[in-house]
Coordinates of C-alpha atoms in Angstrom, one line a residue:
X1 CA 152.5 57.7 187.5
X2 CA 150.2 59.8 189.7
X3 CA 153.6 61.2 191.8
X4 CA 155.6 61.6 188.7
X5 CA 158.1 65.1 189.1
X6 CA 160.3 66.1 186.7
X7 CA 163.0 65.5 189.1
X8 CA 161.8 61.8 190.1
X9 CA 163.8 59.5 187.6
X10 CA 166.6 59.9 185.6
X11 CA 166.4 56.3 183.9
X12 CA 166.0 56.0 180.4
X13 CA 165.1 53.0 178.5
X14 CA 166.5 51.8 175.6
X15 CA 165.6 54.2 173.1
X16 CA 165.7 53.4 168.7
X17 CA 165.8 56.6 166.6
X18 CA 164.5 56.4 163.4
X19 CA 163.1 58.5 161.0
X20 CA 159.6 59.7 160.2
X21 CA 159.5 57.2 156.8
X22 CA 160.8 54.1 159.3
X23 CA 158.3 54.8 161.5
X24 CA 155.4 55.6 158.7
X25 CA 156.3 52.0 156.9
X26 CA 156.6 50.5 160.3
X27 CA 153.0 51.6 161.2
X28 CA 151.3 50.6 158.2
X29 CA 152.8 47.2 158.1
X30 CA 152.5 46.9 162.0
X31 CA 155.8 45.1 162.0
X32 CA 159.4 46.1 162.4
X33 CA 162.6 44.4 163.6
X34 CA 160.7 41.3 163.8
X35 CA 158.0 42.6 166.3
X36 CA 154.5 43.0 165.7
X37 CA 151.7 45.6 166.6
X38 CA 153.1 49.3 166.1
X39 CA 151.5 52.5 167.9
X40 CA 152.7 56.1 167.5
X41 CA 152.5 58.1 170.6
X42 CA 152.3 61.9 170.2
X43 CA 153.5 63.3 173.8
X44 CA 153.1 67.1 172.5
X45 CA 150.3 69.6 173.8
X46 CA 146.8 69.0 172.4
X47 CA 146.8 72.6 171.3
X48 CA 150.2 72.2 169.9
X49 CA 148.8 69.0 168.1
X50 CA 145.5 71.3 166.4
X51 CA 147.2 73.7 165.2
X52 CA 150.5 72.6 163.6
X53 CA 149.2 69.1 162.6
X54 CA 149.5 65.7 163.0
X55 CA 150.4 62.3 161.2
X56 CA 148.2 61.2 159.0
X57 CA 147.5 58.2 155.5
X58 CA 146.0 59.2 152.8
X59 CA 143.1 57.2 152.1
X60 CA 142.3 57.9 148.7
X61 CA 143.5 61.0 146.7
X62 CA 140.9 62.5 144.5
X63 CA 141.8 63.9 141.1
X64 CA 139.9 66.7 139.4
X65 CA 138.8 64.7 136.4
X66 CA 136.9 62.1 138.7
X67 CA 139.4 59.8 139.4
X68 CA 140.0 58.0 142.6
X69 CA 143.7 56.7 143.7
X70 CA 144.5 54.8 146.6
X71 CA 148.1 54.9 147.7
X72 CA 149.5 51.5 148.0
X73 CA 150.2 51.6 152.4
X74 CA 148.4 54.8 152.2
X75 CA 151.5 56.5 151.7
X76 CA 152.3 60.0 149.6
X77 CA 155.2 61.9 149.8
X78 CA 155.2 65.4 148.7
X79 CA 157.8 67.2 146.3
X80 CA 157.4 71.1 146.2
X81 CA 158.4 73.2 143.7
X82 CA 157.6 75.4 140.9
X83 CA 155.2 72.1 140.0
X84 CA 154.4 70.4 143.4
X85 CA 153.7 66.9 142.9
X86 CA 152.4 63.9 145.2
X87 CA 154.8 60.4 145.0
X88 CA 152.8 57.0 145.6
X89 CA 154.0 53.7 145.3
X90 CA 153.1 53.6 141.3
X91 CA 153.8 57.6 139.8
X92 CA 152.9 60.7 140.6
X93 CA 150.1 63.4 140.7
X94 CA 150.0 66.6 140.2
X95 CA 148.9 69.0 143.3
X96 CA 147.4 71.1 141.0
X97 CA 145.5 67.9 139.3
X98 CA 144.2 67.0 143.1
X99 CA 140.7 68.0 144.2
X100 CA 141.0 66.7 147.8
X101 CA 142.7 64.0 150.0
X102 CA 141.0 61.7 152.4
X103 CA 143.0 61.6 155.3
X104 CA 143.0 59.8 158.6
X105 CA 144.8 60.5 161.7
X106 CA 147.5 57.9 163.0
X107 CA 148.9 58.6 166.2
X108 CA 147.4 58.8 169.5
X109 CA 148.4 61.9 171.6
X110 CA 149.4 61.6 175.4
X111 CA 151.2 64.9 176.2
X112 CA 153.7 65.1 178.6
X113 CA 152.3 68.8 179.8
X114 CA 149.2 70.7 179.9
X115 CA 148.5 74.1 179.2
X116 CA 146.2 75.4 182.2
X117 CA 144.6 78.5 183.4
X118 CA 145.5 77.6 186.6
X119 CA 149.1 77.9 186.1
X120 CA 148.4 81.0 184.1
X121 CA 149.4 79.0 180.8
X122 CA 152.1 77.9 181.7
X123 CA 153.3 74.3 181.1
X124 CA 152.2 71.7 183.8
X125 CA 153.7 68.1 183.7
X126 CA 150.5 65.4 183.1
X127 CA 150.7 63.3 186.0
X128 CA 149.1 60.5 184.0
X129 CA 151.3 60.1 181.3
X130 CA 152.7 56.9 182.6
X131 CA 149.3 55.5 183.0
X132 CA 148.1 56.9 179.4
X133 CA 151.0 55.3 177.7
X134 CA 150.1 52.0 179.5
X135 CA 146.3 52.0 178.7
X136 CA 147.2 52.3 175.1
X137 CA 149.8 49.5 175.0
X138 CA 147.5 47.5 176.5
X139 CA 144.4 48.2 174.3
X140 CA 146.7 47.3 171.4
X141 CA 148.8 44.8 172.7
X142 CA 151.7 46.8 170.8
X143 CA 155.0 45.8 170.8
X144 CA 156.5 48.9 169.7
X145 CA 155.6 52.0 170.9
X146 CA 157.1 54.9 168.3
X147 CA 157.4 58.7 170.0
X148 CA 157.4 62.1 169.0
X149 CA 157.2 65.6 169.9
X150 CA 158.1 68.8 168.0
X151 CA 161.7 68.2 167.2
X152 CA 162.8 65.1 169.1
X153 CA 163.9 66.3 172.4
X154 CA 160.7 65.9 174.8
X155 CA 160.2 62.3 173.2
X156 CA 164.0 61.3 174.0
X157 CA 164.1 62.6 177.7
X158 CA 164.7 59.3 180.1
X159 CA 162.9 61.0 182.9
X160 CA 159.2 60.8 181.5
X161 CA 159.5 57.2 180.4
X162 CA 160.7 56.4 183.5
X163 CA 157.5 55.1 185.1
X164 CA 157.7 52.8 181.7
X165 CA 161.3 51.1 181.9
X166 CA 159.9 48.2 182.8
X167 CA 157.5 47.2 179.6
X168 CA 158.6 44.5 177.3
X169 CA 158.3 46.7 173.9
X170 CA 160.5 48.4 171.8
X171 CA 160.6 52.4 172.5
X172 CA 161.4 54.5 169.5
X173 CA 161.8 58.1 168.7
X174 CA 161.5 60.0 166.1
X175 CA 165.1 61.5 165.3
X176 CA 168.3 60.8 163.5
X177 CA 170.1 58.1 164.6
X178 CA 173.0 59.0 166.7
X179 CA 173.2 62.9 165.8
X180 CA 172.8 65.0 168.8
X181 CA 171.2 68.2 169.2
X182 CA 174.1 70.8 168.2
X183 CA 175.8 70.8 165.0
X184 CA 179.6 71.1 165.8
X185 CA 180.3 71.4 162.0
X186 CA 178.1 74.6 161.6
X187 CA 178.3 75.6 165.4
X188 CA 174.5 76.1 165.4
X189 CA 172.1 74.5 167.9
X190 CA 169.9 72.7 165.9
X191 CA 167.3 71.7 168.9
X192 CA 166.6 68.5 167.5
X193 CA 166.3 67.2 164.1
X194 CA 163.3 64.5 164.3
X195 CA 159.9 64.9 165.8
X196 CA 156.6 65.9 164.1
X197 CA 158.4 69.4 162.7
X198 CA 162.4 69.4 162.9
X199 CA 164.8 71.8 163.9
X200 CA 164.9 75.4 163.0
X201 CA 168.3 75.3 162.3
X202 CA 169.0 78.6 164.2
X203 CA 166.6 80.6 161.9
X204 CA 168.2 80.1 159.0
X205 CA 164.6 79.2 157.2
X206 CA 163.5 82.8 158.9
X207 CA 161.9 80.4 161.6
X208 CA 160.1 78.1 159.7
X209 CA 160.3 74.4 160.6
X210 CA 159.7 71.0 158.7
X211 CA 159.0 71.3 154.8
X212 CA 160.7 69.0 152.2
X213 CA 163.9 69.5 150.4
X214 CA 164.9 72.5 152.7
X215 CA 168.2 71.5 153.2
X216 CA 171.1 72.7 151.2
X217 CA 174.3 70.8 150.3
X218 CA 176.3 72.4 153.0
X219 CA 174.2 71.6 155.8
X220 CA 176.0 68.6 158.1
X221 CA 172.8 66.9 159.3
X222 CA 169.8 65.6 157.6
X223 CA 166.5 66.1 159.2
X224 CA 164.3 62.9 160.7
X225 CA 161.4 64.6 160.9
X226 CA 157.7 63.9 159.6
X227 CA 157.4 67.3 157.4
X228 CA 160.6 67.5 156.4
X229 CA 160.1 64.0 154.8
X230 CA 157.0 65.6 153.3
X231 CA 154.6 62.5 154.5
X232 CA 150.9 63.4 155.0
X233 CA 149.7 65.4 157.6
X234 CA 146.1 66.5 159.4
X235 CA 145.6 70.3 160.4
X236 CA 143.3 71.7 162.8
X237 CA 141.0 68.5 163.7
X238 CA 141.3 67.2 167.7
X239 CA 144.3 64.9 168.7
X240 CA 143.0 61.6 169.0
X241 CA 143.1 60.2 172.0
X242 CA 142.4 56.1 173.4
X243 CA 138.3 57.7 174.5
X244 CA 137.9 59.2 170.9
X245 CA 140.0 57.1 168.3
X246 CA 136.9 55.0 167.6
X247 CA 135.1 57.8 165.9
X248 CA 138.0 58.5 163.5
X249 CA 140.1 55.5 163.2
X250 CA 141.2 53.9 160.0
X251 CA 142.9 50.8 159.9
X252 CA 146.3 50.6 159.2
X253 CA 147.2 48.8 154.9
X254 CA 148.5 46.0 156.6
X255 CA 145.3 45.1 158.8
X256 CA 143.1 45.5 155.5
X257 CA 145.4 42.7 153.5
X258 CA 145.2 40.2 157.1
X259 CA 142.8 41.1 160.2
X260 CA 145.3 38.9 162.1
X261 CA 148.8 40.5 161.2
X262 CA 148.9 42.5 164.1
X263 CA 147.0 42.7 167.5
X264 CA 146.2 46.1 166.7
X265 CA 144.5 45.0 163.9
X266 CA 142.1 42.9 166.5
X267 CA 141.8 45.8 168.7
X268 CA 140.1 48.0 166.1
X269 CA 136.8 46.4 166.1
X270 CA 134.4 49.4 165.9
X271 CA 135.8 51.3 162.5
X272 CA 133.1 53.3 161.4
X273 CA 133.1 54.2 157.5
X274 CA 134.9 56.6 155.6
X275 CA 131.5 58.2 154.8
X276 CA 130.5 59.1 158.3
X277 CA 133.3 61.4 159.3
X278 CA 133.9 62.8 155.7
X279 CA 133.2 66.2 155.8
X280 CA 135.4 66.4 159.0
X281 CA 138.1 64.8 156.9
X282 CA 141.5 67.5 156.1
X283 CA 141.7 68.2 152.6
X284 CA 145.1 69.1 150.4
X285 CA 145.6 71.8 153.1
X286 CA 146.6 68.9 155.5
X287 CA 149.7 69.4 153.7
X288 CA 150.3 73.0 154.8
X289 CA 153.8 74.0 156.0

């Protein structure tokens, strides 16, 4: 990957488009489409990940009355409104009744580009992206790698995956299936409707991206992004990398049920107690929009 440039390769491997909800379930169950071993790969730059957030799982919901709820598959969905609620497998919790959430990041950061002082903070292609992805897949023996960026464009560009074109893995991208990045019905540039935050829909939401229930009936396409889905996110913590994951990584739900269900479970052999990093765990503001 050392010689990788923007102009070098235009081969697009088979890329399956899935929604954030499908990606979360695939990760927690560690299986999709008959394959086992699922990892999430964030190709945004580290600063972007830190300040806008990253996908997470909800290990526990801590209520003000002292109760602690553990959602099945560590999945919660935020439903905004006058009285916002968190949905989980057997019910709802009013946000006003929640004291804190115990969240853990679930994606790995392998950036396409870096910002550096040497480049006057202009994006510079990461020459190690190919080897970084290969190292992740090798570490976890993953059969499925799900990529995402802010809105789905960077993670869908075949040039960046040219180095990985011979891998026997399923490449997936958070996006809304076969929808293109231009809405012909409303004649607006939607700039990708998947990824972590989705589209700004030509500024119709005052520039904001990614919050649940923002779509109106006249929208021709549905966003597929992580934040639009209301899934848990962790904000203002360093991106998880292959070098740092053992400090913060919590097992996917399926691994708790059966450690042999996926090679990802077997690879994560040094999982710390949640108490070891509880003070650093993002709280309810991890859902910030």
